CSV table of C-alpha atoms in Angstrom, one decimal:
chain,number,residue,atom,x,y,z
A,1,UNK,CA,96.0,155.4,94.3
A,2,UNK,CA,99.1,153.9,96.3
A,3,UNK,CA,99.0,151.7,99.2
A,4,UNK,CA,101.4,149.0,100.8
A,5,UNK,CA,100.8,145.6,101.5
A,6,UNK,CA,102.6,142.2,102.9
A,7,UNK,CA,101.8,139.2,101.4
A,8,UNK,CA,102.9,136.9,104.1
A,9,UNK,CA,103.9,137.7,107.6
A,10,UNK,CA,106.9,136.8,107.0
A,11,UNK,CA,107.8,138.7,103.5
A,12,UNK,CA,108.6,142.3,103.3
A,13,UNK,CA,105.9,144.9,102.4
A,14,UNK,CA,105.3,145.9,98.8
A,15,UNK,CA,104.0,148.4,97.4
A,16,UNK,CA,100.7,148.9,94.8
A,17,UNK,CA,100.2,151.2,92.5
A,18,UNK,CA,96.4,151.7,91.4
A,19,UNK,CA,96.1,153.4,88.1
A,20,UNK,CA,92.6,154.1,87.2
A,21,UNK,CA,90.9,156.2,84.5
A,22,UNK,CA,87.9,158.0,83.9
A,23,UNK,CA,85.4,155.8,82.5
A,24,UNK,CA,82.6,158.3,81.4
A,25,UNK,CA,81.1,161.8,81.6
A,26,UNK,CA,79.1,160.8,84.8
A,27,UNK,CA,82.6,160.2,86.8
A,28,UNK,CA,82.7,156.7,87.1
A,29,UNK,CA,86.4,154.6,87.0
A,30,UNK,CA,88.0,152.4,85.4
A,31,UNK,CA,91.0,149.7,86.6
A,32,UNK,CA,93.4,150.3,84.1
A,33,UNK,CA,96.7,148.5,85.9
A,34,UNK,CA,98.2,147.4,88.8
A,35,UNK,CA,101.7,148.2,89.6
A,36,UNK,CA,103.6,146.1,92.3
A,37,UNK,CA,106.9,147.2,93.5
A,38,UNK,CA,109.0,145.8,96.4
A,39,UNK,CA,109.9,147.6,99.4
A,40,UNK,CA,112.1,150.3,98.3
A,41,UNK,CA,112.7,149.5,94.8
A,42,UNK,CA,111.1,151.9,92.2
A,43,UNK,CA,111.0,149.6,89.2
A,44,UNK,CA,108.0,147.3,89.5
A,45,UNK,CA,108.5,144.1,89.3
A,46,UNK,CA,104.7,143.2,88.2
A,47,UNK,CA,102.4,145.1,86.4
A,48,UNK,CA,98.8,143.9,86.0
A,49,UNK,CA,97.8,145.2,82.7
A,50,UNK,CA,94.6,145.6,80.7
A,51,UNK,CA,92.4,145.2,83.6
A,52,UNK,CA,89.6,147.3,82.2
A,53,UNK,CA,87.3,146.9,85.0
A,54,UNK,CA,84.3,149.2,86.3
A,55,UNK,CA,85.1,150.4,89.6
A,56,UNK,CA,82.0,150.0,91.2
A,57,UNK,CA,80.8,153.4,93.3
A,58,UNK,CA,82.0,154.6,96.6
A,59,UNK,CA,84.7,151.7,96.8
A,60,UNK,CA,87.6,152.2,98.6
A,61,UNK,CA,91.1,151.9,96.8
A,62,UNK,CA,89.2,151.0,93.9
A,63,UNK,CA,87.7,147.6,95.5
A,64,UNK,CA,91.1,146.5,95.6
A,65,UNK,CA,91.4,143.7,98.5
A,66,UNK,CA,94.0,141.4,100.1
A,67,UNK,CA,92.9,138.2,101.1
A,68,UNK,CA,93.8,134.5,100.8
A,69,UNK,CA,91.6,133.3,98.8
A,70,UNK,CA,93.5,129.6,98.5
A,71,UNK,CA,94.1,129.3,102.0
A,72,UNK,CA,97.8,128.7,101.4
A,73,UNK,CA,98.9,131.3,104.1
A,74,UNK,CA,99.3,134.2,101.6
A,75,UNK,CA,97.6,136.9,100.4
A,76,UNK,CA,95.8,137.4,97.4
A,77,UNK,CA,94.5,140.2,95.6
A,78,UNK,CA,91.2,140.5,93.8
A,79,UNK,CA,89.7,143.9,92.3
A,80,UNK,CA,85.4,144.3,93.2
A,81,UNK,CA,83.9,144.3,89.7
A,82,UNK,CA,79.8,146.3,89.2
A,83,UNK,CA,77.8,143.1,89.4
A,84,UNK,CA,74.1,142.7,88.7
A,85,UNK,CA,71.9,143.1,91.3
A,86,UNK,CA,73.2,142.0,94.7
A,87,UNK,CA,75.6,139.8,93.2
A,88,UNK,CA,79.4,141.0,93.8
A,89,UNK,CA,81.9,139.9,91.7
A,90,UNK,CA,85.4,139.8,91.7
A,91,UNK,CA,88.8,139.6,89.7
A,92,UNK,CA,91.4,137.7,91.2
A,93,UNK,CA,95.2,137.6,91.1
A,94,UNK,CA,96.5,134.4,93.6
A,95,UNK,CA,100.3,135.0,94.6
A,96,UNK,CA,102.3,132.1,93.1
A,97,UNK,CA,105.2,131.2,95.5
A,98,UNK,CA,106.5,129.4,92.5
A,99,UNK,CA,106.9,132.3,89.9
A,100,UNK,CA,106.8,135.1,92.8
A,101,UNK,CA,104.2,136.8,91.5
A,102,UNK,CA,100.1,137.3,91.1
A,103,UNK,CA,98.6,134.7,88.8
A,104,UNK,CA,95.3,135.3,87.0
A,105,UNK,CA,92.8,132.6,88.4
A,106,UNK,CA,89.6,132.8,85.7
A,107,UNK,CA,87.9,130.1,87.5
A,108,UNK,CA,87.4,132.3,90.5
A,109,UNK,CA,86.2,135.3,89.3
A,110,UNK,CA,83.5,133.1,87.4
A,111,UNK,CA,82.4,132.9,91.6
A,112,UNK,CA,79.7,134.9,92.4
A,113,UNK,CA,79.9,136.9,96.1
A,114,UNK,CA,82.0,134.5,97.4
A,115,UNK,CA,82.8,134.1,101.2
A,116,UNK,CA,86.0,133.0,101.9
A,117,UNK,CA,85.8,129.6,105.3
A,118,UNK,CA,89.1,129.1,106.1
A,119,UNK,CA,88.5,126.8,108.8
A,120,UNK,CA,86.9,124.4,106.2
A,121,UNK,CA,89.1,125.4,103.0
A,122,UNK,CA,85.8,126.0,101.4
A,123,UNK,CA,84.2,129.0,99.3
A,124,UNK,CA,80.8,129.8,99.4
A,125,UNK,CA,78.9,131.7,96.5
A,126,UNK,CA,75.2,132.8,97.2
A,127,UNK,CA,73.7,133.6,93.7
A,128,UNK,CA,70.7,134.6,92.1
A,129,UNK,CA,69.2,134.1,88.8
A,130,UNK,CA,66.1,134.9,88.0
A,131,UNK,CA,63.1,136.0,90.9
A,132,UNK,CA,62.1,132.5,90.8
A,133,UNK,CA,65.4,130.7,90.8
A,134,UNK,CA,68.3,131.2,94.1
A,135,UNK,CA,71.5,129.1,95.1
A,136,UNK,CA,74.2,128.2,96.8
A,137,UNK,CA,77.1,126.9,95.8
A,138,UNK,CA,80.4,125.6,98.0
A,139,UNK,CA,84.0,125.2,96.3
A,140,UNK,CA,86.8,123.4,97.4
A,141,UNK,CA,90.4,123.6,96.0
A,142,UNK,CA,91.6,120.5,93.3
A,143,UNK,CA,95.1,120.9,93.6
A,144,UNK,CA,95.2,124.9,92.4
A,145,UNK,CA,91.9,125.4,91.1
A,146,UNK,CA,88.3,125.8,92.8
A,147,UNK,CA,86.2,122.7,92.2
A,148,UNK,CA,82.4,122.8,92.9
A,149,UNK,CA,82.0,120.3,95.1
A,150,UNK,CA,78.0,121.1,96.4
A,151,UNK,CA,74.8,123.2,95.0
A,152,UNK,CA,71.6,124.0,96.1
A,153,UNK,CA,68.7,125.4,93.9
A,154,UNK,CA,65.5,126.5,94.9
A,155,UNK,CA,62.7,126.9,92.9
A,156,UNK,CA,59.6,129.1,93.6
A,157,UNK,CA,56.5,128.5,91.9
A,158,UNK,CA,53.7,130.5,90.8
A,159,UNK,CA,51.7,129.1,93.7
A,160,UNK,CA,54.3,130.3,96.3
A,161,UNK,CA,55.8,126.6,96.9
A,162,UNK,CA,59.9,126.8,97.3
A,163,UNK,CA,61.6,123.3,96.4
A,164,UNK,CA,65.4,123.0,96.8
A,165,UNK,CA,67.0,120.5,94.9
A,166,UNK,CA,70.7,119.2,96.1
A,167,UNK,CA,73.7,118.4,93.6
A,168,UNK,CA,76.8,116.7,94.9
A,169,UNK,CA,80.6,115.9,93.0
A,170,UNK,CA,80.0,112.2,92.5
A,171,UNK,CA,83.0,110.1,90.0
A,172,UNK,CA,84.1,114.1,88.9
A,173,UNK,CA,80.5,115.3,87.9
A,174,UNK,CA,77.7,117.8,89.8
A,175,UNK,CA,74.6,115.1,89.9
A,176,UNK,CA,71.4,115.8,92.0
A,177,UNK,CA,71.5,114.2,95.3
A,178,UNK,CA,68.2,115.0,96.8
A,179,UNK,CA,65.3,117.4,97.1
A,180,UNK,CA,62.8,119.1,99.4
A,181,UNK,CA,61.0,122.0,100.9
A,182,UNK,CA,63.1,125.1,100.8
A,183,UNK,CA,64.0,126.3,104.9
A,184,UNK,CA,62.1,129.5,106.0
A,185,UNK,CA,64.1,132.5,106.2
């Protein structure tokens, strides 16, 4: 699957080179590189290799998206992986202005459906658990890497009764800050 791309408004387009497989009898696909090429050159001059995701069904260019996912002014790319439930998760490549290239970022694609708030340099993961057991969790970047900064739990119990309980970074460690009655949605 080919498609272009710019990183930066600035830099020249480039061009990627999706090369999926077929994952099983049923027709599903798999990632199995990325090939990134420069505007008219026809060597790449990045391949991401041994991807071996899922892609999940009905996503376009294999889940593939650009976005800036540091909020350094650059795109990023990250590939949608099958998730459980309504969970989405992602694999993601940041652009290093350093090296040139896409870096692998492990501690983001341990993010579960994350939003992206630019305006406050924050992620935003909902997640869920178990039926009993829902959060929220905000990130904000430590230098390169996204730092859990704030959680929220709730807790149902048998009798119906939500409780949210709050955690806050406090001296480098998540500790609970708080609790109370979870909000009606």
């Amino acid at each position: 699957v080919p498609c272009r791309a710019t990183i930066n408004p600035g830099a020249s387009e480039i061009s990627l080179t999706l090369v999926m497989r077929n994952a099983d009898a049923s027709g599903g696909r798999t990632f199995d590189r990325i090939e990134l090429r420069r505007d008219g050159d026809k060597e790449p001059f990045q391949v991401l290799k041994g991807i071996g995701l899922r892609v999940p069904d009905g996503a376009e260019k294999g889940g593939l998206e650009l976005v800036d996912v540091n909020f350094d002014g650059y795109f990023d790319l990250r590939a949608r992986r099958a998730g459980p439930d309504d969970e989405t998760l992602y694999q993601n490549w940041v652009w290093s202005t350093e090296k040139n290239e896409f870096v692998d970022v492990p501690e983001l694609d341990a993010i579960v459906s994350p939003q992206f708030n630019a305006e406050d340099q924050e992620i935003v993961s909902h997640w869920k658990r178990a039926a009993d057991e829902r959060g929220s969790d905000i990130y904000s970047y430590d230098g390169q890497m996204p730092l859990l900064i704030h959680r929220e739990i709730d807790r149902l119990s048998v009798d119906g009764a939500c409780t949210r309980i709050f955690y806050d970074r406090i001296d480098d460690e998540l500790k609970q800050t708080g609790s109370g009655a979870c909000d009606k949605e």
